[in-house]
Coordinates of C-alpha atoms and ligand atoms in Angstrom, one line a residue:
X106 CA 25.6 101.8 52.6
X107 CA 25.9 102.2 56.3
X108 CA 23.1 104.2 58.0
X109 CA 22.7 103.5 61.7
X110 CA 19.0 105.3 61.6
X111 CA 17.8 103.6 58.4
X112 CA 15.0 101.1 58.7
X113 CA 16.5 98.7 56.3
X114 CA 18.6 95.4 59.0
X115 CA 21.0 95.5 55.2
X116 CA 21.5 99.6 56.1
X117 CA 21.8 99.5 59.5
X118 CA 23.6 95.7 60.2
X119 CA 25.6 96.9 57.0
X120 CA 28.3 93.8 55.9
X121 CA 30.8 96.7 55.1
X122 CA 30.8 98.2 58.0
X123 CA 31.5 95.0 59.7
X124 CA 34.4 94.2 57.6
X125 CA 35.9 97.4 57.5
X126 CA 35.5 97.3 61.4
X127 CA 37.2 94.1 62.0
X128 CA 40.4 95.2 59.9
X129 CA 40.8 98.4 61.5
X130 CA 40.3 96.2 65.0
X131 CA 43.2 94.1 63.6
X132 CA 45.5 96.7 62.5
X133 CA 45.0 98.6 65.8
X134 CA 45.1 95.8 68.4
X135 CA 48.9 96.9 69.1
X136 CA 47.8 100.4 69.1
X137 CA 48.7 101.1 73.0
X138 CA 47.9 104.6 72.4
X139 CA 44.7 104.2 70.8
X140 CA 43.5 101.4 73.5
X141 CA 44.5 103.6 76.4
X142 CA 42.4 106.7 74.9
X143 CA 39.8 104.6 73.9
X144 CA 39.5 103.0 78.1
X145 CA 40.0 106.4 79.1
X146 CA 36.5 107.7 77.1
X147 CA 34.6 104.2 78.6
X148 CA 35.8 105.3 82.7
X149 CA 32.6 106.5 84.6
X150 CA 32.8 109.5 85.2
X151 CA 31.4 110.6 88.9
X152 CA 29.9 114.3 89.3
X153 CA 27.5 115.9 91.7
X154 CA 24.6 114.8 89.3
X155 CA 25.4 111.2 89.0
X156 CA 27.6 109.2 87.4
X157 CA 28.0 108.8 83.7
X158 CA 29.6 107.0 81.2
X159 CA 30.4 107.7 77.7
X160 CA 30.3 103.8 76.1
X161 CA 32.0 103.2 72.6
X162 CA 31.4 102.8 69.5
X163 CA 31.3 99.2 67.4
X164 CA 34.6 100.6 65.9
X165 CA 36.3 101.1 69.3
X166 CA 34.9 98.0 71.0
X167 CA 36.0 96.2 68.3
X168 CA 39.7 97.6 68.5
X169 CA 39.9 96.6 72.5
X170 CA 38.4 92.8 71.8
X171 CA 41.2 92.6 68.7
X172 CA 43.7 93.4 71.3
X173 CA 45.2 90.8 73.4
X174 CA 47.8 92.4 75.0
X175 CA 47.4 90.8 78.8
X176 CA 47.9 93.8 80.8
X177 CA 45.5 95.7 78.7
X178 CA 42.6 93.0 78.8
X179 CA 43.3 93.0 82.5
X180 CA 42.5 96.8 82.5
X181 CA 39.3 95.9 80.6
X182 CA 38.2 93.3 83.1
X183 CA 38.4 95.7 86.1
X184 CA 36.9 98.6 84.2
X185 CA 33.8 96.5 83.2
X186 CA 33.5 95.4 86.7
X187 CA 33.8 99.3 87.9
X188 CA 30.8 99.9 85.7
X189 CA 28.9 97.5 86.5
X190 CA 29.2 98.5 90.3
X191 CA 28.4 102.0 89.7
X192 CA 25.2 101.4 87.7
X193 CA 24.0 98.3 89.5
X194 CA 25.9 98.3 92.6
X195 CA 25.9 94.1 93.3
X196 CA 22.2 93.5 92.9
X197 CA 21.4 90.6 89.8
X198 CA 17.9 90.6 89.2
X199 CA 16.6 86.6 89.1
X200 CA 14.5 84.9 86.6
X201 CA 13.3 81.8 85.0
X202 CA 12.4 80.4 81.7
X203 CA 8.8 79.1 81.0
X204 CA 8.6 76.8 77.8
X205 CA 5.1 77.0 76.6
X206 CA 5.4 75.0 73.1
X207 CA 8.1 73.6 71.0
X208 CA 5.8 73.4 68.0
X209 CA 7.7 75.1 65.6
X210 CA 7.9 74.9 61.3
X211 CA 11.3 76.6 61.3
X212 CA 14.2 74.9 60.1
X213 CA 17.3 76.0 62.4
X214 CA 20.0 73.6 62.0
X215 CA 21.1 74.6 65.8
X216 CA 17.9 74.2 67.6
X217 CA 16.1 70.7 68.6
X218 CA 12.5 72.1 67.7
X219 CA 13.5 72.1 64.0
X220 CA 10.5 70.9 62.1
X221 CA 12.5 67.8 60.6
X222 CA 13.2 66.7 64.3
X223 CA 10.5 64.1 64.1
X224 CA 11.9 62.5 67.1
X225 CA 11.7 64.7 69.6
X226 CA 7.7 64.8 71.4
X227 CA 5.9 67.7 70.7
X228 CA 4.1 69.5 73.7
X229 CA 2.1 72.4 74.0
X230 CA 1.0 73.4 77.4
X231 CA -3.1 73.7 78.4
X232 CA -4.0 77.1 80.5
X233 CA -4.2 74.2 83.2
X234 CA -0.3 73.3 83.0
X235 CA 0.4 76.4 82.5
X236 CA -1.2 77.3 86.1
X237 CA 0.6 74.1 87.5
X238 CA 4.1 75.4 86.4
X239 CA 3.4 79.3 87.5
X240 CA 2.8 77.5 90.8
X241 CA 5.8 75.5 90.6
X242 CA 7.5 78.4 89.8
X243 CA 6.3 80.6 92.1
X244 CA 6.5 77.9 94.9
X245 CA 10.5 78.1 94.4
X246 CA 10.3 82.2 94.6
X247 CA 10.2 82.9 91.1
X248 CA 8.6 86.9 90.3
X249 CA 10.1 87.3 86.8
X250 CA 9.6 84.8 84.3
X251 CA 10.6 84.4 80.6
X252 CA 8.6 82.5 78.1
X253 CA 9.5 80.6 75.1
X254 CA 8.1 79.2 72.4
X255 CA 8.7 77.7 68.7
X256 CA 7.1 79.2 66.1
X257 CA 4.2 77.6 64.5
X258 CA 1.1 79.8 63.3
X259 CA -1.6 76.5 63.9
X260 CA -0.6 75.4 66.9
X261 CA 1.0 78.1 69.0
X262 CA -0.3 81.4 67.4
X263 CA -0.5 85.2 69.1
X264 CA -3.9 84.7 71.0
X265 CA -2.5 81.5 72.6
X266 CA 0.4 83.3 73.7
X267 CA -1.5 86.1 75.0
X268 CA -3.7 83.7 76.9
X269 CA -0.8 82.2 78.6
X270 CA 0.4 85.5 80.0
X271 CA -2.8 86.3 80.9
X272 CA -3.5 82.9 82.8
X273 CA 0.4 83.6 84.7
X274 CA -0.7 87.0 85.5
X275 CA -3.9 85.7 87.2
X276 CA -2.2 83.0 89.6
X277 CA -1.9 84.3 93.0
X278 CA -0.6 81.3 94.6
X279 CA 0.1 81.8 98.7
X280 CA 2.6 84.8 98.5
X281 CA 3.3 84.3 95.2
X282 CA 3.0 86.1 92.2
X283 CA 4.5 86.2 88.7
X284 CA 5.0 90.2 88.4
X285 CA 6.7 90.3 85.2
X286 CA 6.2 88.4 81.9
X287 CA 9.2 89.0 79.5
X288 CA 8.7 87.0 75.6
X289 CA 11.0 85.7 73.7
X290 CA 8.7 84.4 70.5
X291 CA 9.6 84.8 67.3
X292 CA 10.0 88.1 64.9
X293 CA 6.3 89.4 64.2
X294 CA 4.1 92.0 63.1
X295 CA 3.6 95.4 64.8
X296 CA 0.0 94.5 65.2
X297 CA 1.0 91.6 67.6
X298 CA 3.5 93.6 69.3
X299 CA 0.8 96.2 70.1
X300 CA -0.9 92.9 71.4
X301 CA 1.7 91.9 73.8
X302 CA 2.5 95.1 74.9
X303 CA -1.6 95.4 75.9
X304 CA -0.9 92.0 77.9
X305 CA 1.5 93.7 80.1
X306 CA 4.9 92.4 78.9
X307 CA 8.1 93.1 79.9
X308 CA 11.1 92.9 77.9
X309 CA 10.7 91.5 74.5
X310 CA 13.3 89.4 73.4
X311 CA 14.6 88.2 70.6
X312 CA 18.0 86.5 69.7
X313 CA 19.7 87.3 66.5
X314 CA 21.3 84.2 66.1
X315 CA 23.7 85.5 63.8
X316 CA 24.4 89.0 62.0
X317 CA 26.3 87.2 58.9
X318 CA 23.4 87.2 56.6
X319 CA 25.0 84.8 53.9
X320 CA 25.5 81.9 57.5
X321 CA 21.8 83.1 58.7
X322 CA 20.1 82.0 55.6
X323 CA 22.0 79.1 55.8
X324 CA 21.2 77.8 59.5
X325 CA 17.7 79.4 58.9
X326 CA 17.2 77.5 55.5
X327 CA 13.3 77.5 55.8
X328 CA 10.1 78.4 57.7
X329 CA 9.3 82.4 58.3
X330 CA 12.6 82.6 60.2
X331 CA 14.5 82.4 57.1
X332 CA 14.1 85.9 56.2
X333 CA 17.1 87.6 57.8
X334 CA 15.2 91.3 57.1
X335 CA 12.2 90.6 59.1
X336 CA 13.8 89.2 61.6
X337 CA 16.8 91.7 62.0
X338 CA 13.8 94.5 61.7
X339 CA 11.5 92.8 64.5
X340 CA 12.7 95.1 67.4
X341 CA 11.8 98.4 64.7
X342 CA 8.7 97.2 64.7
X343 CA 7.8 96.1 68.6
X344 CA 9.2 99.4 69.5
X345 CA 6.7 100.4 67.2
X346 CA 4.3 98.6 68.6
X347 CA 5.1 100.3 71.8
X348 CA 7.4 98.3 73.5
X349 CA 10.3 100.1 74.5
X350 CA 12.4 97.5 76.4
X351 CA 13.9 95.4 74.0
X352 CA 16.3 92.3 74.5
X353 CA 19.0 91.5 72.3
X354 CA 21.5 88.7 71.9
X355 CA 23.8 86.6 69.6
X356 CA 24.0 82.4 69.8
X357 CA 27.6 82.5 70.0
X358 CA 29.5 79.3 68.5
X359 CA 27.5 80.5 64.8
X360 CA 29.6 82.4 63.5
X361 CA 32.9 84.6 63.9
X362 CA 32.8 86.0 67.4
X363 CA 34.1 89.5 66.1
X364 CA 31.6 89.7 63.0
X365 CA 28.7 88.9 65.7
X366 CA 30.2 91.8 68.4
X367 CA 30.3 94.2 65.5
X368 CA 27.0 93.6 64.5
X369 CA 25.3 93.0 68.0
X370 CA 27.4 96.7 68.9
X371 CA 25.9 98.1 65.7
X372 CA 21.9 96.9 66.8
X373 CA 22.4 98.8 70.0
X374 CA 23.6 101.9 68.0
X375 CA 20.5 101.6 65.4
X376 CA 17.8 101.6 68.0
X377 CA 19.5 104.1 70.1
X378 CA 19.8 106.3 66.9
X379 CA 16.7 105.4 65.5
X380 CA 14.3 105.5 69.0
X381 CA 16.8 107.5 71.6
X382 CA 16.8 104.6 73.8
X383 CA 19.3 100.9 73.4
X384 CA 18.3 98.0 74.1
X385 CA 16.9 97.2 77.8
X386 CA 19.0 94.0 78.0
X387 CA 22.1 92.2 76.1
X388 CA 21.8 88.2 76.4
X389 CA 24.7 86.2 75.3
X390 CA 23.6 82.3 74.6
X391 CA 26.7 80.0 73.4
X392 CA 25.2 76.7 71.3
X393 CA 24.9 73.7 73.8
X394 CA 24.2 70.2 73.4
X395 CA 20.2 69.3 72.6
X396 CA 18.3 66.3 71.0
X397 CA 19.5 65.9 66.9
X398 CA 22.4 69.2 68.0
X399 CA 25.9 68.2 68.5
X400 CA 27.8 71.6 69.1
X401 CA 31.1 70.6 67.9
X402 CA 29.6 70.7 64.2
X403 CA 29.4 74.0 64.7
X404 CA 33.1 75.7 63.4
X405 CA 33.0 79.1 65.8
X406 CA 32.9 77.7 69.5
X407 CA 34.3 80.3 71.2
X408 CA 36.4 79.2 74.5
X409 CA 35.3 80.5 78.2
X410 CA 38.5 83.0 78.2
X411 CA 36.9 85.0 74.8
X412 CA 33.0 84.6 76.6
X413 CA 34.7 86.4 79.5
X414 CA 36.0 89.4 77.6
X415 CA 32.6 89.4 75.1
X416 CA 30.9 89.7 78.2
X417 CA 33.5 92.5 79.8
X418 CA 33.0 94.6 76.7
X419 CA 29.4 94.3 76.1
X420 CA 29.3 96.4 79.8
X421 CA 32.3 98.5 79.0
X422 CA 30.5 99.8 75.4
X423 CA 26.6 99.5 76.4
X424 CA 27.3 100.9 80.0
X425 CA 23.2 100.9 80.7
X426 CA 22.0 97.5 79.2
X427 CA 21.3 95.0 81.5
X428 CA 23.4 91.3 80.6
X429 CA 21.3 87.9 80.8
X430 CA 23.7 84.8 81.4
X431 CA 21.3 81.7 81.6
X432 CA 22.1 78.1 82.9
X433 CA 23.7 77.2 79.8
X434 CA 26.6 78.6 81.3
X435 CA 28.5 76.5 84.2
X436 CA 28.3 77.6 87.8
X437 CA 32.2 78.4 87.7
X438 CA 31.8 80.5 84.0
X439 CA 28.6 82.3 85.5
X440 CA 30.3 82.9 88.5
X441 CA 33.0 84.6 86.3
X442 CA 30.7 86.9 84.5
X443 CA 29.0 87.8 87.1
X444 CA 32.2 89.8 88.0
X445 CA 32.4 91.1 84.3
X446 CA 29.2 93.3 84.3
X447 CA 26.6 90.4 84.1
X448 CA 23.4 92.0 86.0
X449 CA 20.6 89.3 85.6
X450 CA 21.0 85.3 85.9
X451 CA 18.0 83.0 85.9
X452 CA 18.1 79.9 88.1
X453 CA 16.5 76.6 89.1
X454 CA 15.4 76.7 85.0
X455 CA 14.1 74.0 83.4
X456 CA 13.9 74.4 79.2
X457 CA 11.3 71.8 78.6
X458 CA 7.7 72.2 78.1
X459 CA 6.3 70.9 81.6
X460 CA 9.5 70.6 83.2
X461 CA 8.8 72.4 86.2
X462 CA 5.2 70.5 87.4
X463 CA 6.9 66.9 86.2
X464 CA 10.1 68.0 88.0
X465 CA 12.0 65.2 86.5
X466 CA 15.6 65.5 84.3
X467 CA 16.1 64.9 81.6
X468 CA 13.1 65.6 80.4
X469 CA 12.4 64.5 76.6
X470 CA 11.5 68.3 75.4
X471 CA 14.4 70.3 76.7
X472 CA 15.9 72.4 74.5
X473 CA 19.2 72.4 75.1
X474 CA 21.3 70.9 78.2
X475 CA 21.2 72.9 81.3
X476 CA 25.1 73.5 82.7
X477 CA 23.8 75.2 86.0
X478 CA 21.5 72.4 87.7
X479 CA 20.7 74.1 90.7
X480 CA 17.8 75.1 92.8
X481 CA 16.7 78.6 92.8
X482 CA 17.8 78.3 96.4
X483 CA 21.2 77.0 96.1
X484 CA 21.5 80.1 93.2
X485 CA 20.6 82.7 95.9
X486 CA 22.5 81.2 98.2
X487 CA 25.3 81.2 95.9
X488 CA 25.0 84.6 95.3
X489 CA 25.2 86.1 98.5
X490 CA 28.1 84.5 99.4
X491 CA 29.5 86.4 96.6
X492 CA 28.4 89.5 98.2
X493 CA 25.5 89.6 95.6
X494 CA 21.9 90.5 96.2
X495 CA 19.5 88.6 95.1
X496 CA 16.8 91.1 93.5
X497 CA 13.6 89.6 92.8
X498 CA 12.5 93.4 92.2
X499 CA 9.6 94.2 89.0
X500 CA 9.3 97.9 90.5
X501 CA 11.0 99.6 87.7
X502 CA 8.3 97.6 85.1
X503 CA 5.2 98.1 87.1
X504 CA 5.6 101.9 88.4
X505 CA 5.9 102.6 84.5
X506 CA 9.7 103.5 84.3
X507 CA 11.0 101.5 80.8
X508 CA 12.4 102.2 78.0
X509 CA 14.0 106.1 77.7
X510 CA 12.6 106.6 81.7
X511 CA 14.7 103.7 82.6
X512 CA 17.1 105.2 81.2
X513 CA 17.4 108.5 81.8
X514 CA 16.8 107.5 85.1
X515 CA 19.7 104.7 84.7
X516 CA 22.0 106.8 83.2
X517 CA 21.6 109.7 86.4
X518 CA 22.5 107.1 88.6
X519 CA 19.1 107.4 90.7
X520 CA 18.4 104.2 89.8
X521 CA 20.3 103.0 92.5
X522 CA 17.9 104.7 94.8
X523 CA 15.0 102.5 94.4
X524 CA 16.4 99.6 93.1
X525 CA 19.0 98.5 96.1
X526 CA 16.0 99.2 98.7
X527 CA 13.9 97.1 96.3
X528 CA 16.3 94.5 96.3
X529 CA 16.7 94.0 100.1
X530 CA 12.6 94.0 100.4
X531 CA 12.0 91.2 97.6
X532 CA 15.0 89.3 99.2
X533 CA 13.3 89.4 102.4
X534 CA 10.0 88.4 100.8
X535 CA 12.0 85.3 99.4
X536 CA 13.4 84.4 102.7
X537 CA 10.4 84.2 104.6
X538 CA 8.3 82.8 102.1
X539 CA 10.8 80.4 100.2
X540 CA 14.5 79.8 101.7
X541 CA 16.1 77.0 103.4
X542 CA 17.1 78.0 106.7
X543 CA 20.5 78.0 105.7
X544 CA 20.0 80.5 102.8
X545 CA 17.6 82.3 105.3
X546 CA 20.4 82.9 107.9
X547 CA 22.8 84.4 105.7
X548 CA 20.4 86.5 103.4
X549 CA 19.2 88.4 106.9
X550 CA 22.7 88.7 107.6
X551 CA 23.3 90.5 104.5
X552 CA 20.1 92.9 104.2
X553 CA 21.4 94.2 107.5
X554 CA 25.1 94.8 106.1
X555 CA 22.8 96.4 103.2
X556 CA 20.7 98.7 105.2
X557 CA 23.7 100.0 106.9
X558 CA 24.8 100.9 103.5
X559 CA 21.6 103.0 102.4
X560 CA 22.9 106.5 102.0
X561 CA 20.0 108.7 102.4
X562 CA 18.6 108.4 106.2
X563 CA 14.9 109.0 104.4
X564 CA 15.3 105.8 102.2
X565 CA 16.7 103.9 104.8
X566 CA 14.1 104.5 107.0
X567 CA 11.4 103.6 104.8
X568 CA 13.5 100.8 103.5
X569 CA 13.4 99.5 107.2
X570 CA 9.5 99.9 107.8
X571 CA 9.1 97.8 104.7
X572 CA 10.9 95.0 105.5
X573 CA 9.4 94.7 109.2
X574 CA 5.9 94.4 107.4
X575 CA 7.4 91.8 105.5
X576 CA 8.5 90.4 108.4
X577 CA 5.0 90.3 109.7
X578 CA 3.5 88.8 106.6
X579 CA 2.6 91.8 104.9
X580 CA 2.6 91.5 101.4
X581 CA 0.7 94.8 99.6
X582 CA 4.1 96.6 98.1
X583 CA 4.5 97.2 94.5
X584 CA 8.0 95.7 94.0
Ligands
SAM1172 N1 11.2 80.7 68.5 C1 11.7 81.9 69.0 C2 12.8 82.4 68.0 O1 12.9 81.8 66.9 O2 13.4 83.4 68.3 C3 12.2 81.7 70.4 C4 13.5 81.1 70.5 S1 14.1 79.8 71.4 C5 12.9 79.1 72.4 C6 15.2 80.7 72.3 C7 16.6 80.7 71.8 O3 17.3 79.5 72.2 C8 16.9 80.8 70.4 O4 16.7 82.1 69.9 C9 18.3 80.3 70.2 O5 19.2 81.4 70.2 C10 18.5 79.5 71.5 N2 18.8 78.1 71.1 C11 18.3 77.3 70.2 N3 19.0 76.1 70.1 C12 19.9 76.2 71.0 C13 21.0 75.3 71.4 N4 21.1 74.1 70.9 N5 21.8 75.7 72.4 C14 21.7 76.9 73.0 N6 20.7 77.8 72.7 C15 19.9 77.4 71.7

């Protein structure tokens, strides 16, 4: 039975639901009435107190990624790129994977770390390679980091996790620093989310894989992974463990792309009707290529036209999450989504344990094939071309505003405020401490178009003090 607010992943992810969705998506995707009320309600709407947007429902998100009526999916593009501009204006926050183990006893028939993969070397990192890839990291201008890890009790349990974000935390390496720590291990108890949340984490993420519970048990057909309830339950319990930002996402290529929309839609809804607030960020992985993994033995690829509208209605229904695209995606597909409501991107990644200190490719631990083989410089360069800036900003995190007072502040539109000023001063940090003089020249070009563009004569002024300390090698702000 479908409850949104029920603790139960069977309640709340409910198989009926999903179906009944998808076949009233089908039998309205011709429905031009329907789809042109239902792109009215997603419109920002911009008042004297902010702007605001409504989002939509699994049901109604559904109908508008059933309907492929070209002028209407055109409509959809522009309107997810209209929200995206009036809640994050064209910053994209940059990160970077850290692998710290691919120990693992799970059994995922997608993923290389598989325990029967007896072929691939298994690596752990020491607290002394982890300090020699936070400097690596922070050497190419890396704040925000990600880490990764299998799943294996032995060899990579809580407190060596929670050693490794404290030994990142501690490396102050020139101008570096890592500022924020986001996790993406595997489902566990509220007792270690409590733990992580002590350590200072950011976003804890955790990918779904797939909503279909029949397909999950099959790709997940042993190891602790294999129980779809824990795992669709984890973010219940880190956010009652305390951590309010929570990251979602699907591995696209699983499954049927509606089911997994449906179901990723209806996640969102649960923890926003279960703890007032959705989830802090959407991420939207499609399988890749790895050691033992050949995608095409997968049934459900989906092409780069469908990612592109997944990705358009993800920021058209969940108007305040944040959407990850990593380097599994092409320069020329990321450079579409980006356009589509995409707001973070991570850059220069390597997904091997060690990858960054060893600096060679391929390495013999990646996880999956990296599309985007760039430097973090050529990705920042890239960006601003685009007209993007490059925000290396952690302000939001640090000065305490997550989860609902993120959001409330998010969905007032004062967010904008702090975070494009915080974007030009972490930008200019970068390029002084880490660009190529050709990414240098035209990142100063644009923080002065920016500044120009600050609003309020207060903020700009302070704004403008900030970056001339940074200028003269200051470095004490809380960004
Ligand atoms: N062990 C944790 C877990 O089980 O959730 C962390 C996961 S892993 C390091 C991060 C993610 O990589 C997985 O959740 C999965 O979605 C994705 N992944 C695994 N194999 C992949 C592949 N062949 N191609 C693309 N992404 C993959």
């Amino acid at each position: 039975m479908y409850d949104p607010k029920s603790s139960c992943a069977d309640e709340f992810i409910d198989n009926q639901e999903i179906l009944d969705t998808l076949e009233y998506a089908e039998k309205n995707k011709s429905n031009i009435e329907l789809i042109d009320s239902i792109l009215e309600k997603a419109k920002p709407q911009y008042t004297d107190k902010g702007t605001f947007c409504a989002g939509l429902s699994h049901r109604e998100a559904s109908v508008l990624l059933a309907c492929d009526i070209p002028e209407k999916v055109e409509q959809m593009y522009k309107l997810a790129e209209e929200i995206k501009n009036a809640f994050y204006g064209n910053r994209i926050v940059i990160f970077a994977p850290l692998y710290l183990s691919n120990y693992c006893v799970n059994a995922c028939v997608y993923c290389p770390y598989h325990a029967k993969n007896k072929h691939i070397p298994r690596k752990k990192l020491t607290q002394e390679e982890v300090k020699n890839e936070v400097i690596a990291l922070q050497d190419m201008g890396h704040k925000r980091l990600a880490i990764e890890s299998g799943e294996d009790p032995v060899n990579n349990p809580i407190e060596y996790i929670l050693e490794c974000i404290k030994t990142i935390y501690s490396i102050k390496h020139k101008n570096g620093a890592i500022r924020r720590v986001n996790v993406n291990i595997a489902a566990t108890t509220v007792e270690n989310y409590k733990k992580l949340k002590d350590a200072g984490i950011g976003t804890y993420i955790l990918f779904q894989e797939t909503y279909h519970k029949e397909s999950y048990l099959k790709l997940h057909p042993a190891g602790p992974k294999h129980d779809y309830n824990y795992h669709t339950e984890a973010m219940d319990r880190a956010m009652e463990g305390g951590i309010d930002d929570v990251g979602l996402g699907v591995l696209f290529g699983l499954e049927l792309y509606k089911y997994e929309f449906a179901g990723l839609l209806m996640h969102a809804e649960h923890l926003e009707a279960k703890f007032g607030v959705g989830p802090h960020t959407i991420s939207v992985p499609r399988i890749k290529r790895a050691d033992d993994i050949d995608p095409s033995a997968f049934d459900n690829g989906i092409s780069d036209e469908i990612f592109e509208k997944i990705c358009a209605l993800i920021r058209i229904a969940v108007p305040y999450t944040g959407m990850i695209i990593s380097t599994r995606e092409s320069q020329e597909v990321r450079e579409k989504v980006l356009h589509l409501g995409v707001s973070q991107v991570s850059g220069g990644s390597r997904t091997s344990v060690g990858g960054y200190a060893e600096d060679q490719r391929p390495h013999d631990t990646e996880q999956f094939d990296v599309s985007d083989q760039r430097t973090l410089d050529e990705v920042v360069r890239w960006l601003m071309e685009m007209g993007y800036i490059p925000s290396f900003c952690t302000a939001c995190y640090r000065e305490g505003r997550t989860g609902d007072r993120f959001m409330s502040l998010c969905k007032s539109g004062q967010i904008q405020n702090c975070c494009h000023p915080n974007a030009l001063m972490t930008l200019k940090e970068f390029l002084m401490d880490y660009a190529s003089e050709e990414t240098k020249a035209i990142g100063e070009e644009l923080i002065k178009a920016q500044l120009n563009n600050i609003k309020t004569d207060k903020v700009k002024e302070i704004c403008r003090d900030h970056l001339e300390k940074i200028e003269q090698g200051i470095r004490d702000f809380r960004f």
